[in-house]
Coordinates of C-alpha atoms in Angstrom, one line a residue:
Chain A
X1 CA 27.7 35.5 -7.6
X2 CA 28.1 33.8 -4.0
X3 CA 28.5 29.8 -5.2
X4 CA 27.1 27.4 -2.1
X5 CA 29.6 26.1 -0.9
X6 CA 27.4 23.5 0.0
X7 CA 26.9 22.0 -3.1
X8 CA 30.2 22.0 -4.0
X9 CA 31.5 19.7 -1.2
X10 CA 28.9 16.9 -1.3
X11 CA 30.7 14.4 -3.6
X12 CA 29.4 13.3 -6.8
X13 CA 29.4 9.4 -8.5
X14 CA 32.3 9.7 -10.2
X15 CA 32.1 9.8 -13.7
X16 CA 33.3 6.6 -15.9
X17 CA 33.6 7.1 -19.6
X18 CA 35.2 4.0 -21.9
X19 CA 36.4 4.0 -25.6
X20 CA 34.7 1.1 -27.7
X21 CA 38.0 -0.8 -27.7
X22 CA 37.7 -1.1 -23.5
X23 CA 34.3 -1.7 -23.6
X24 CA 34.6 -4.6 -26.4
X25 CA 37.9 -6.1 -24.3
X26 CA 35.7 -6.3 -20.7
X27 CA 32.6 -7.4 -22.4
X28 CA 33.4 -9.2 -25.8
X29 CA 36.7 -10.9 -25.1
X30 CA 37.4 -11.1 -21.5
X31 CA 38.6 -14.1 -21.5
X32 CA 40.2 -16.9 -23.8
X33 CA 36.3 -18.7 -24.1
X34 CA 34.8 -15.7 -24.3
X35 CA 37.1 -14.5 -27.7
X36 CA 36.7 -17.9 -29.0
X37 CA 32.5 -17.4 -28.7
X38 CA 32.5 -14.0 -30.0
X39 CA 34.7 -14.8 -33.0
X40 CA 32.1 -18.3 -33.9
X41 CA 29.5 -15.9 -33.3
X42 CA 30.5 -13.5 -35.9
X43 CA 31.9 -16.1 -38.4
X44 CA 28.0 -17.7 -38.7
X45 CA 26.5 -14.6 -38.5
X46 CA 28.2 -13.6 -41.4
X47 CA 27.5 -17.0 -43.1
X48 CA 24.2 -16.0 -42.8
X49 CA 23.1 -12.4 -43.3
X50 CA 24.5 -11.9 -46.4
X51 CA 22.9 -14.6 -48.4
X52 CA 19.7 -13.7 -46.1
X53 CA 19.1 -10.7 -47.7
X54 CA 20.7 -10.6 -50.6
X55 CA 17.5 -13.6 -50.8
X56 CA 15.3 -11.1 -49.2
X57 CA 15.9 -8.1 -50.7
X58 CA 18.1 -8.3 -54.0
X59 CA 17.2 -10.8 -55.2
X60 CA 13.3 -10.7 -54.3
X61 CA 10.6 -10.2 -57.0
X62 CA 7.5 -8.0 -55.5
X63 CA 5.0 -8.0 -58.1
X64 CA 5.9 -10.4 -60.9
X65 CA 3.6 -13.8 -61.4
X66 CA 4.6 -17.1 -60.4
X67 CA 7.0 -18.0 -63.1
X68 CA 8.5 -15.1 -63.5
X69 CA 9.5 -15.8 -59.6
X70 CA 10.7 -19.0 -61.2
X71 CA 12.8 -18.1 -63.0
X72 CA 14.6 -15.9 -60.6
X73 CA 17.0 -16.8 -57.7
X74 CA 15.7 -14.6 -54.9
X75 CA 12.5 -14.4 -52.5
X76 CA 8.8 -13.9 -54.4
X77 CA 7.3 -11.9 -52.4
X78 CA 4.9 -11.4 -55.2
X79 CA 2.6 -14.2 -53.6
X80 CA 1.1 -11.4 -51.7
X81 CA 0.2 -9.3 -53.2
X82 CA -0.7 -11.4 -55.7
X83 CA -3.3 -13.5 -53.9
X84 CA -3.9 -10.8 -50.9
X85 CA -7.4 -10.5 -50.7
X86 CA -7.7 -14.2 -50.6
X87 CA -5.3 -14.5 -47.8
X88 CA -7.2 -11.7 -46.1
X89 CA -10.5 -12.3 -46.9
X90 CA -10.8 -15.9 -47.4
X91 CA -14.1 -17.4 -49.5
X92 CA -16.1 -14.1 -48.7
X93 CA -17.6 -12.9 -51.6
X94 CA -15.0 -11.4 -53.8
X95 CA -17.1 -7.5 -54.4
X96 CA -18.5 -7.6 -50.7
X97 CA -14.8 -7.3 -49.6
X98 CA -15.4 -3.4 -48.2
X99 CA -17.6 -5.6 -45.6
X100 CA -15.1 -7.2 -43.7
X101 CA -12.7 -4.1 -44.3
X102 CA -15.0 -1.7 -43.3
X103 CA -15.9 -4.7 -40.0
X104 CA -11.7 -5.1 -39.2
X105 CA -11.9 -0.5 -38.8
X106 CA -14.3 -0.6 -36.7
X107 CA -12.8 -3.6 -34.4
X108 CA -9.6 -1.9 -34.2
X109 CA -10.4 1.7 -34.0
X110 CA -13.0 0.0 -30.5
X111 CA -9.3 -1.3 -29.5
X112 CA -7.7 2.0 -30.1
X113 CA -10.4 4.5 -28.2
X114 CA -10.6 1.8 -25.0
X115 CA -6.7 1.9 -24.9
X116 CA -7.4 5.0 -23.3
X117 CA -7.9 4.6 -19.3
X118 CA -10.3 8.0 -19.6
X119 CA -12.6 5.8 -21.7
X120 CA -13.1 3.1 -19.1
X121 CA -17.0 3.3 -18.0
X122 CA -19.9 2.6 -18.1
X123 CA -20.5 4.2 -21.7
X124 CA -17.9 2.1 -23.4
X125 CA -19.8 -1.3 -22.9
X126 CA -21.9 0.5 -24.5
X127 CA -20.4 1.3 -27.4
X128 CA -18.6 -1.4 -28.2
X129 CA -22.5 -3.8 -28.0
X130 CA -23.6 -1.1 -30.8
X131 CA -20.0 -1.7 -32.4
X132 CA -20.7 -5.4 -32.7
X133 CA -23.7 -4.9 -33.4
X134 CA -22.7 -2.9 -36.6
X135 CA -20.1 -5.9 -37.2
X136 CA -22.2 -8.9 -37.1
X137 CA -25.0 -6.5 -39.4
X138 CA -21.8 -6.1 -42.1
X139 CA -20.3 -9.5 -41.7
X140 CA -23.5 -10.9 -42.1
X141 CA -26.2 -9.2 -43.9
X142 CA -29.3 -9.4 -45.1
X143 CA -30.1 -6.2 -43.5
X144 CA -30.5 -2.8 -44.7
X145 CA -30.5 -4.1 -48.3
X146 CA -27.5 -5.5 -47.4
X147 CA -26.8 -9.3 -49.5
X148 CA -26.6 -12.2 -46.9
X149 CA -23.2 -14.0 -46.9
X150 CA -23.4 -17.1 -44.8
X151 CA -21.0 -17.9 -42.0
X152 CA -19.2 -21.0 -43.5
X153 CA -17.9 -18.0 -46.3
X154 CA -16.2 -15.7 -43.7
X155 CA -12.5 -16.5 -43.5
X156 CA -9.0 -15.0 -43.2
X157 CA -8.0 -11.9 -40.8
X158 CA -11.9 -11.0 -40.3
X159 CA -12.4 -14.4 -38.1
X160 CA -9.5 -15.2 -36.6
X161 CA -9.5 -10.8 -35.7
X162 CA -12.9 -11.5 -34.5
X163 CA -12.2 -15.4 -33.0
X164 CA -9.2 -13.8 -30.5
X165 CA -10.9 -10.7 -29.9
X166 CA -13.8 -11.4 -28.7
X167 CA -12.5 -14.6 -27.3
X168 CA -10.0 -12.6 -24.7
X169 CA -13.1 -9.6 -23.8
X170 CA -15.5 -12.7 -22.7
X171 CA -13.1 -14.4 -21.0
X172 CA -11.4 -12.1 -18.9
X173 CA -14.9 -11.3 -17.1
X174 CA -15.7 -15.3 -17.1
X175 CA -11.7 -15.7 -15.8
X176 CA -11.7 -13.6 -12.8
X177 CA -15.4 -14.7 -11.6
X178 CA -14.5 -18.4 -11.9
X179 CA -11.2 -17.0 -9.5
X180 CA -13.7 -16.2 -7.0
X181 CA -15.6 -18.1 -7.7
X182 CA -12.6 -20.5 -6.0
X183 CA -12.5 -18.4 -3.4
X184 CA -15.9 -18.4 -2.3
X185 CA -17.3 -19.7 1.0
X186 CA -20.0 -21.6 -0.3
X187 CA -19.2 -25.0 -1.1
X188 CA -21.1 -25.8 -3.8
X189 CA -20.3 -22.3 -6.1
X190 CA -15.8 -23.5 -4.7
X191 CA -16.5 -26.6 -6.1
X192 CA -17.9 -26.3 -9.8
X193 CA -15.5 -23.8 -10.1
X194 CA -12.5 -26.1 -9.0
X195 CA -14.1 -28.7 -10.8
X196 CA -14.4 -26.8 -14.4
X197 CA -11.0 -24.9 -13.6
X198 CA -9.5 -27.9 -13.8
X199 CA -11.3 -29.9 -16.1
X200 CA -10.8 -27.3 -19.1
X201 CA -7.1 -27.0 -18.0
X202 CA -6.6 -31.0 -18.0
X203 CA -7.2 -30.7 -21.8
X204 CA -5.5 -29.2 -24.7
X205 CA -7.9 -27.2 -26.9
X206 CA -7.4 -29.2 -29.8
X207 CA -9.6 -31.9 -28.1
X208 CA -12.2 -28.9 -26.4
X209 CA -12.6 -27.4 -30.6
X210 CA -13.6 -30.9 -31.8
X211 CA -16.0 -31.4 -28.9
X212 CA -17.3 -28.3 -29.8
X213 CA -17.7 -29.5 -33.2
X214 CA -18.3 -32.9 -33.4
X215 CA -20.1 -34.0 -30.1
X216 CA -21.5 -30.8 -28.7
X217 CA -24.3 -31.1 -31.5
X218 CA -24.7 -34.5 -31.3
X219 CA -26.7 -33.0 -28.1
X220 CA -28.6 -30.7 -29.3
X221 CA -32.4 -32.0 -30.0
X222 CA -32.8 -32.1 -34.5
X223 CA -33.6 -29.5 -35.5
X224 CA -31.8 -27.5 -33.5
X225 CA -28.1 -26.2 -35.1
X226 CA -26.1 -23.7 -33.2
X227 CA -23.6 -21.7 -36.1
X228 CA -19.9 -23.2 -36.2
X229 CA -18.1 -21.0 -35.6
X230 CA -19.5 -19.9 -32.8
X231 CA -19.8 -23.4 -31.2
X232 CA -15.0 -22.6 -31.6
X233 CA -15.5 -18.9 -30.4
X234 CA -17.2 -20.6 -27.1
X235 CA -14.9 -23.7 -26.5
X236 CA -12.5 -20.5 -26.6
X237 CA -13.9 -18.5 -24.5
X238 CA -14.4 -21.1 -22.1
X239 CA -11.0 -22.5 -22.4
X240 CA -9.1 -19.2 -21.8
X241 CA -10.9 -18.2 -18.9
X242 CA -10.0 -21.1 -17.0
X243 CA -6.2 -19.8 -17.6
X244 CA -7.3 -16.6 -16.7
X245 CA -9.1 -17.6 -13.5
X246 CA -6.2 -19.5 -12.1
X247 CA -3.7 -16.3 -12.7
X248 CA -6.6 -13.9 -11.1
X249 CA -6.8 -16.0 -8.0
X250 CA -2.8 -15.4 -6.9
X251 CA -3.2 -11.3 -7.7
X252 CA -6.5 -11.6 -5.2
X253 CA -4.1 -14.6 -3.0
X254 CA -1.5 -11.3 -2.7
X255 CA -4.2 -8.7 -1.7
X256 CA -2.8 -8.6 2.3
X257 CA -6.2 -9.6 4.7
X258 CA -6.5 -6.7 6.2
X259 CA -7.5 -5.0 2.7
X260 CA -10.8 -6.9 3.1
X261 CA -11.3 -6.0 6.8
X262 CA -11.3 -2.9 6.7
X263 CA -13.2 -2.6 3.1
X264 CA -15.5 -5.2 5.2
X265 CA -15.7 -2.3 8.5
X266 CA -16.3 -0.1 6.2
X267 CA -19.6 -1.5 5.7
X268 CA -19.0 -2.3 1.6
X269 CA -21.2 -5.6 0.5
X270 CA -19.2 -8.3 -0.8
X271 CA -19.5 -6.5 -5.1
X272 CA -18.2 -3.5 -3.5
X273 CA -15.5 -5.0 -1.6
X274 CA -14.1 -6.9 -4.6
X275 CA -14.9 -4.3 -7.2
X276 CA -13.7 -1.2 -5.3
X277 CA -10.5 -2.4 -3.0
X278 CA -10.5 -6.6 -4.6
X279 CA -9.6 -6.4 -7.9
X280 CA -8.6 -3.0 -9.0
X281 CA -5.1 -3.9 -6.8
X282 CA -5.7 -7.7 -7.7
X283 CA -6.0 -7.2 -11.8
X284 CA -3.2 -4.9 -11.4
X285 CA -0.4 -7.1 -10.5
X286 CA -1.1 -10.0 -12.1
X287 CA -1.0 -8.3 -16.0
X288 CA 1.9 -8.7 -17.3
X289 CA 0.7 -12.7 -16.5
X290 CA -2.7 -12.5 -17.8
X291 CA -1.2 -10.3 -21.2
X292 CA 1.3 -14.1 -21.5
X293 CA -2.2 -15.9 -21.5
X294 CA -4.0 -13.7 -24.3
X295 CA -0.9 -13.0 -26.6
X296 CA -0.8 -17.3 -26.2
X297 CA -4.4 -17.4 -26.5
X298 CA -4.5 -15.0 -30.0
X299 CA -2.7 -17.5 -31.4
X300 CA -4.2 -20.6 -30.1
X301 CA -6.8 -19.7 -32.0
X302 CA -5.1 -20.5 -35.7
X303 CA -6.3 -24.7 -34.4
X304 CA -9.5 -23.6 -36.0
X305 CA -7.6 -24.7 -38.8
X306 CA -9.3 -28.7 -37.7
X307 CA -12.5 -28.4 -37.2
X308 CA -12.8 -26.6 -41.3
X309 CA -12.7 -22.6 -39.9
X310 CA -10.1 -21.0 -42.8
X311 CA -8.6 -18.7 -40.3
X312 CA -5.6 -16.0 -41.9
X313 CA -3.5 -19.2 -41.4
X314 CA -5.7 -21.4 -43.1
X315 CA -6.0 -19.0 -46.4
X316 CA -2.9 -18.4 -46.5
X317 CA -2.0 -22.1 -46.9
X318 CA -5.0 -22.2 -50.0
X319 CA -3.1 -20.1 -51.3
X320 CA 0.1 -22.7 -51.1
X321 CA -1.9 -25.5 -52.1
X322 CA -2.2 -23.6 -55.3
X323 CA 0.1 -25.1 -58.3
X324 CA 0.4 -22.4 -59.8
X325 CA 2.2 -20.8 -56.1
X326 CA 3.4 -24.0 -54.6
X327 CA 7.2 -23.4 -53.4
X328 CA 6.4 -20.6 -52.0
X329 CA 6.0 -21.5 -48.5
X330 CA 8.9 -19.7 -46.7
X331 CA 7.9 -15.7 -48.3
X332 CA 3.7 -16.5 -47.3
X333 CA 4.8 -17.8 -44.1
X334 CA 7.0 -15.4 -43.3
X335 CA 4.4 -12.7 -43.9
X336 CA 2.1 -14.6 -42.1
X337 CA 3.9 -14.3 -38.6
X338 CA 4.9 -10.9 -39.5
X339 CA 1.2 -10.2 -39.2
X340 CA 1.2 -12.0 -35.7
X341 CA 4.2 -10.6 -34.9
X342 CA 2.6 -7.2 -34.9
X343 CA -0.8 -8.5 -33.2
X344 CA 1.8 -10.2 -30.6
X345 CA 3.9 -7.3 -29.8
X346 CA 1.4 -4.2 -29.8
X347 CA -0.6 -6.0 -26.7
X348 CA 2.6 -6.7 -24.9
X349 CA 3.5 -3.1 -25.8
X350 CA 0.7 -1.9 -24.6
X351 CA 0.6 -3.6 -21.0
X352 CA 3.7 -2.6 -20.3
X353 CA 2.5 1.0 -20.6
X354 CA -0.5 0.2 -18.7
X355 CA 1.4 -0.9 -15.8
X356 CA 3.1 2.3 -16.3
X357 CA 0.6 4.3 -16.1
X358 CA -1.4 2.5 -12.8
X359 CA 2.5 2.3 -11.0
X360 CA 2.1 5.2 -9.5
Chain B
X1 CA -7.4 20.1 29.3
X2 CA -7.8 18.7 33.1
X3 CA -8.9 15.2 33.6
X4 CA -12.6 16.4 35.0
X5 CA -14.0 18.1 30.9
X6 CA -12.5 15.4 29.3
X7 CA -14.3 12.8 31.6
X8 CA -17.8 14.2 31.2
X9 CA -20.0 12.0 33.4
X10 CA -21.8 9.4 31.2
X11 CA -25.0 8.2 32.0
X12 CA -25.3 4.1 32.3
X13 CA -28.8 3.0 32.3
X14 CA -30.5 0.7 29.8
X15 CA -31.6 3.2 27.9
X16 CA -28.2 4.1 26.9
X17 CA -26.3 1.2 26.3
X18 CA -24.5 0.9 23.0
X19 CA -22.7 -2.7 23.5
X20 CA -23.6 -5.6 24.7
X21 CA -21.8 -8.8 25.2
X22 CA -23.0 -11.4 26.9
X23 CA -21.5 -14.8 27.7
X24 CA -19.2 -14.6 24.1
X25 CA -16.7 -17.7 23.7
X26 CA -14.4 -18.5 21.2
X27 CA -12.4 -20.9 20.3
X28 CA -9.0 -20.7 17.6
X29 CA -9.4 -25.0 17.2
X30 CA -8.3 -25.8 20.7
X31 CA -7.3 -22.1 21.6
X32 CA -9.7 -21.3 23.8
X33 CA -9.3 -17.0 22.7
X34 CA -12.2 -15.5 24.0
X35 CA -13.2 -17.3 27.2
X36 CA -17.3 -15.9 28.7
X37 CA -16.7 -12.7 28.5
X38 CA -18.7 -10.2 29.7
X39 CA -18.7 -6.1 28.3
X40 CA -21.4 -3.4 28.5
X41 CA -20.4 0.2 26.9
X42 CA -22.2 2.6 27.3
X43 CA -23.4 5.7 25.1
X44 CA -20.0 8.8 25.4
X45 CA -18.0 5.5 27.6
X46 CA -13.8 5.3 26.6
X47 CA -12.4 1.6 27.3
X48 CA -8.5 1.3 26.5
X49 CA -8.5 -2.7 26.8
X50 CA -4.8 -4.0 27.4
X51 CA -3.0 -7.1 28.2
X52 CA 0.4 -9.7 26.4
X53 CA -0.3 -10.4 22.9
X54 CA -2.3 -13.6 22.5
X55 CA -4.3 -12.6 25.0
X56 CA -7.9 -11.9 23.0
X57 CA -8.1 -8.3 23.4
X58 CA -8.0 -7.7 19.5
X59 CA -9.7 -10.7 19.0
X60 CA -12.2 -9.2 21.3
X61 CA -12.9 -6.0 19.5
X62 CA -13.1 -7.5 15.9
X63 CA -15.9 -9.5 17.2
X64 CA -17.3 -6.1 17.3
X65 CA -18.1 -5.6 13.9
X66 CA -17.8 -9.0 12.7
X67 CA -14.1 -9.5 11.5
X68 CA -14.3 -12.4 13.4
X69 CA -17.3 -14.6 13.9
X70 CA -17.7 -15.2 17.8
X71 CA -18.9 -19.9 18.7
X72 CA -21.2 -19.0 21.4
X73 CA -22.8 -16.3 23.5
X74 CA -24.1 -12.9 22.4
X75 CA -23.5 -9.4 20.6
X76 CA -26.1 -6.3 20.8
X77 CA -24.9 -3.1 19.7
X78 CA -27.1 0.0 19.5
X79 CA -29.4 -2.1 19.8
X80 CA -29.0 -4.7 16.6
X81 CA -28.0 -8.4 17.4
X82 CA -25.0 -9.4 15.2
X83 CA -26.2 -12.2 13.7
X84 CA -25.9 -14.0 10.6
X85 CA -27.7 -11.8 9.0
X86 CA -26.1 -10.6 6.1
X87 CA -28.3 -7.0 6.3
X88 CA -27.6 -6.7 10.3
X89 CA -23.9 -7.1 9.3
X90 CA -23.1 -4.4 7.1
X91 CA -26.1 -2.2 8.9
X92 CA -24.0 -2.6 12.4
X93 CA -20.4 -2.1 10.6
X94 CA -22.4 0.7 9.5
X95 CA -22.5 2.4 12.8
X96 CA -18.9 0.7 14.0
X97 CA -15.3 2.5 12.9
X98 CA -12.5 -0.1 13.0
X99 CA -8.4 1.8 13.0
X100 CA -5.9 -1.1 12.0
X101 CA -2.1 -2.1 13.6
X102 CA -1.2 -1.5 10.6
X103 CA -3.8 1.6 9.1
X104 CA -5.2 -0.5 6.1
X105 CA -5.9 2.2 3.6
X106 CA -6.5 1.3 0.1
X107 CA -3.2 2.4 -2.0
X108 CA -4.8 2.4 -5.4
X109 CA -6.9 5.3 -3.4
X110 CA -5.6 8.6 -3.0
X111 CA -6.4 10.1 0.4
X112 CA -9.4 11.9 -0.3
X113 CA -11.0 8.8 -2.4
X114 CA -9.6 6.2 1.1
X115 CA -12.4 8.5 3.2
X116 CA -15.3 8.7 0.6
X117 CA -15.2 5.2 -0.3
X118 CA -17.5 4.9 1.9
X119 CA -20.0 7.5 2.1
X120 CA -20.5 7.0 -1.5
X121 CA -20.8 3.7 -1.7
X122 CA -22.7 2.8 1.9
X123 CA -24.3 5.9 2.8
X124 CA -24.9 6.6 -0.8
X125 CA -23.7 10.5 -0.3
X126 CA -22.9 12.2 -3.3
X127 CA -19.8 12.5 -4.6
X128 CA -19.5 16.6 -4.0
X129 CA -21.0 16.3 -0.8
X130 CA -18.1 13.4 0.6
X131 CA -15.5 15.1 -0.5
X132 CA -16.6 18.5 1.4
X133 CA -17.2 16.6 4.5
X134 CA -13.6 14.4 3.7
X135 CA -11.7 18.0 4.1
X136 CA -13.6 18.6 7.1
X137 CA -12.2 15.5 8.6
X138 CA -8.9 15.8 7.0
X139 CA -8.3 19.5 8.4
X140 CA -9.4 17.6 11.8
X141 CA -7.0 15.4 11.5
X142 CA -3.9 18.8 10.4
X143 CA -3.9 16.4 6.3
X144 CA -6.0 18.4 3.9
X145 CA -3.1 19.6 1.9
X146 CA -2.0 15.6 2.0
X147 CA -5.3 14.5 -0.2
X148 CA -4.7 14.6 -3.0
X149 CA -1.5 12.3 -2.5
X150 CA -1.7 8.4 -2.3
X151 CA -0.9 6.3 0.9
X152 CA 2.3 5.4 -0.1
X153 CA 3.6 8.5 -0.2
X154 CA 2.7 9.7 3.5
X155 CA 4.0 8.6 6.8
X156 CA 2.7 6.5 9.3
X157 CA 1.6 8.7 11.9
X158 CA -0.3 10.9 9.1
X159 CA -1.2 7.8 7.0
X160 CA -3.1 6.2 10.2
X161 CA -4.8 9.9 10.8
X162 CA -5.7 9.3 7.3
X163 CA -7.3 6.1 8.8
X164 CA -9.4 7.8 11.5
X165 CA -10.8 10.3 9.5
X166 CA -11.7 7.4 6.7
X167 CA -13.6 6.1 9.2
X168 CA -15.2 9.3 10.9
X169 CA -16.5 9.8 7.7
X170 CA -19.3 7.0 8.0
X171 CA -20.3 9.1 11.1
X172 CA -20.1 5.9 13.6
X173 CA -21.4 5.6 16.7
X174 CA -18.1 3.8 17.8
X175 CA -14.8 3.6 17.2
X176 CA -12.8 1.0 17.1
X177 CA -8.7 0.7 17.5
X178 CA -6.7 -1.7 17.1
X179 CA -3.2 -0.9 18.5
X180 CA -3.3 2.2 17.0
X181 CA 0.2 3.6 17.7
X182 CA 2.4 -0.2 18.6
X183 CA 3.5 0.4 14.5
X184 CA 4.2 3.2 14.4
X185 CA 7.9 4.9 14.9
X186 CA 8.2 6.7 17.8
X187 CA 8.6 10.3 17.0
X188 CA 4.8 10.0 15.5
X189 CA 3.6 8.3 18.1
X190 CA 2.0 11.4 20.0
X191 CA 0.0 12.8 16.8
X192 CA -2.1 9.5 16.2
X193 CA -2.9 10.0 20.3
X194 CA -4.0 13.4 19.8
X195 CA -6.0 13.2 17.3
X196 CA -7.4 10.5 19.4
X197 CA -8.0 12.7 22.9
X198 CA -10.0 14.9 20.7
X199 CA -11.6 12.6 19.4
X200 CA -12.3 11.7 22.8
X201 CA -13.0 14.8 24.0
X202 CA -16.0 15.0 21.8
X203 CA -17.6 12.3 23.1
X204 CA -17.3 8.6 21.1
X205 CA -17.9 5.7 22.3
X206 CA -14.4 4.7 22.5
X207 CA -13.1 0.9 22.5
X208 CA -9.0 1.3 22.3
X209 CA -6.7 -2.2 22.4
X210 CA -3.7 -0.1 23.3
X211 CA -0.6 -0.2 25.8
X212 CA -0.6 3.4 25.6
X213 CA -0.8 3.8 29.3
X214 CA -0.4 7.8 29.1
X215 CA -3.8 7.9 27.2
X216 CA -5.6 5.2 28.6
X217 CA -5.0 7.5 32.5
X218 CA -6.3 10.9 30.9
X219 CA -8.3 9.3 28.5
X220 CA -10.7 5.8 29.9
X221 CA -13.8 5.4 31.9
X222 CA -12.1 1.9 32.4
X223 CA -9.8 0.1 31.7
X224 CA -9.1 -3.8 31.3
X225 CA -6.9 -5.9 32.2
X226 CA -7.3 -9.2 29.7
X227 CA -5.5 -13.2 29.8
X228 CA -5.6 -16.1 28.5
X229 CA -9.0 -15.0 27.0
X230 CA -10.6 -13.4 30.0
X231 CA -11.0 -10.0 31.5
X232 CA -8.8 -10.7 34.6
X233 CA -9.8 -7.1 36.1
X234 CA -11.4 -3.9 35.3
X235 CA -11.1 -0.7 37.0
X236 CA -11.1 2.9 36.8
X237 CA -7.5 4.4 35.7
X238 CA -6.8 5.7 38.8
X239 CA -7.7 2.3 40.7
X240 CA -6.7 0.1 38.3
X241 CA -2.9 1.7 38.0
X242 CA -2.7 2.8 41.6
X243 CA -4.1 -0.3 43.7
X244 CA -4.0 -2.9 40.3
X245 CA -5.8 -6.2 42.7
X246 CA -4.6 -9.4 41.0
X247 CA -0.9 -10.9 40.2
X248 CA -1.6 -11.1 37.0
X249 CA -1.7 -7.3 36.4
X250 CA 0.4 -6.3 38.9
X251 CA 3.3 -8.1 36.4
X252 CA 2.3 -6.5 33.5
X253 CA 2.1 -3.1 34.9
X254 CA 5.5 -3.5 36.4
X255 CA 6.3 -5.2 33.1
X256 CA 5.1 -2.6 30.5
X257 CA 6.3 0.6 32.7
X258 CA 9.6 -0.3 33.4

């Protein structure tokens, strides 16, 4: 049992252990001012949290009628289960709700499938196109014995998911192209890209949505109409792409010139150089701001309310307009906020994991 | 290794020209970085270019694979003239390997992926063959056991040897070296120079921008001194180091040799 002298002699970092009291004292009560702030914050929490818990959980009603709710003191969560199908599906025909449900399941399945980096290859595009086609058929109907449902009856969560997922999926590559175009040596392409980016970034999304709803049809030849949802979708894509472009451009600028030169000296063409050498590095750097843009794009889809599309925010508000459920808006909005939060948190969580995986 | 075996004689004939530069000029703004350069490099010839910083030596070799554009004059590489024609440029880049001062390996790819990128995408070699060839070259530069690592996990000397192997995988006819050892820690310079000497022994046509005078003496057919965008002096290594003609060359040599 020869103990190695060398390891014994190495000095290790001293282990510092402090008790709860010590920790409180050094972190929360280490000066008169901090002690005061600590006490005030505790008082504030004491005033807020117990009443909220009482309202939201103890006195609350979960499955009751609106009248029972009005008699009680607590939260009326019953507004959600009682109206859930309208909140989720809007004016989509009641007996056909299974169709958007299946479409959403496919969409979420596709997102989960795409999460795995091993699936990032050519067939992924084909899988998405197939999925998109099936979702379209399910939502729209008119084929395979499915009853046709006009798109002005679409609404709720499927609409929100569709606008945001396709908005992001289409805006990302478009944004990359714009970023490359803005750095192009060809003056015409460069000018077009700069004009596009600056013009789009210079106006609010709402005005773009208005243009797509009101102005755009005026320029179309009579008789030709483009679906309102597609027009809104296009506006969202064009808007998001301009922001993505600027973020990606930042990533491109962070790649040292030597990387471009090494790729060129191997004889790679422009497309190969960008695809194999520059973009994989640049896009990795800009994951955090890109996800920021995607998250805000997801939330911005709620602005389609102003052109009378029934996304999930609008369907929720319609329920609140129903006289019997009037007045229970905190409950409805908290539920809505939870849905948005789950989606956004999933996105930011995934991006953090992806960054970690790509960091090696 | 004797000087005799290394310095295989080369034929300086019209049909043996690899690079021909005629009356090349280049300006960066008002700065005349290359001033009337004439240079012919024959097959198997090895040239070392030295000179103070800013003398245009890097720019000169970067013009040969058009990382820099010349503004006047003409460059012909292996029978193909460098013009604005992109196809020509890409063809020449396939034939000309380049090693950079800062290695410029692709940090997001493993060593073996760095080596196979060019062959797979430019030469259209099947992946398996490209990997086999890559391993041969990695053996040649003595780092076959690092093939699955990323560049960031290697030392500077190892990275530069990978960079040389990466260029060799394209089976170039000409190799350009842009100060290949000047970013290295002193103890790593030799391992890189050894690889370059091996390459010389195999008869590769090489242009090396370097201040490694020992390397120049033992390997080069010709040594050139550049200053203010001009080739001030060129000679055999023996003549160049023993009896430099120009004052500027003498001063420079006395500064770097002492």
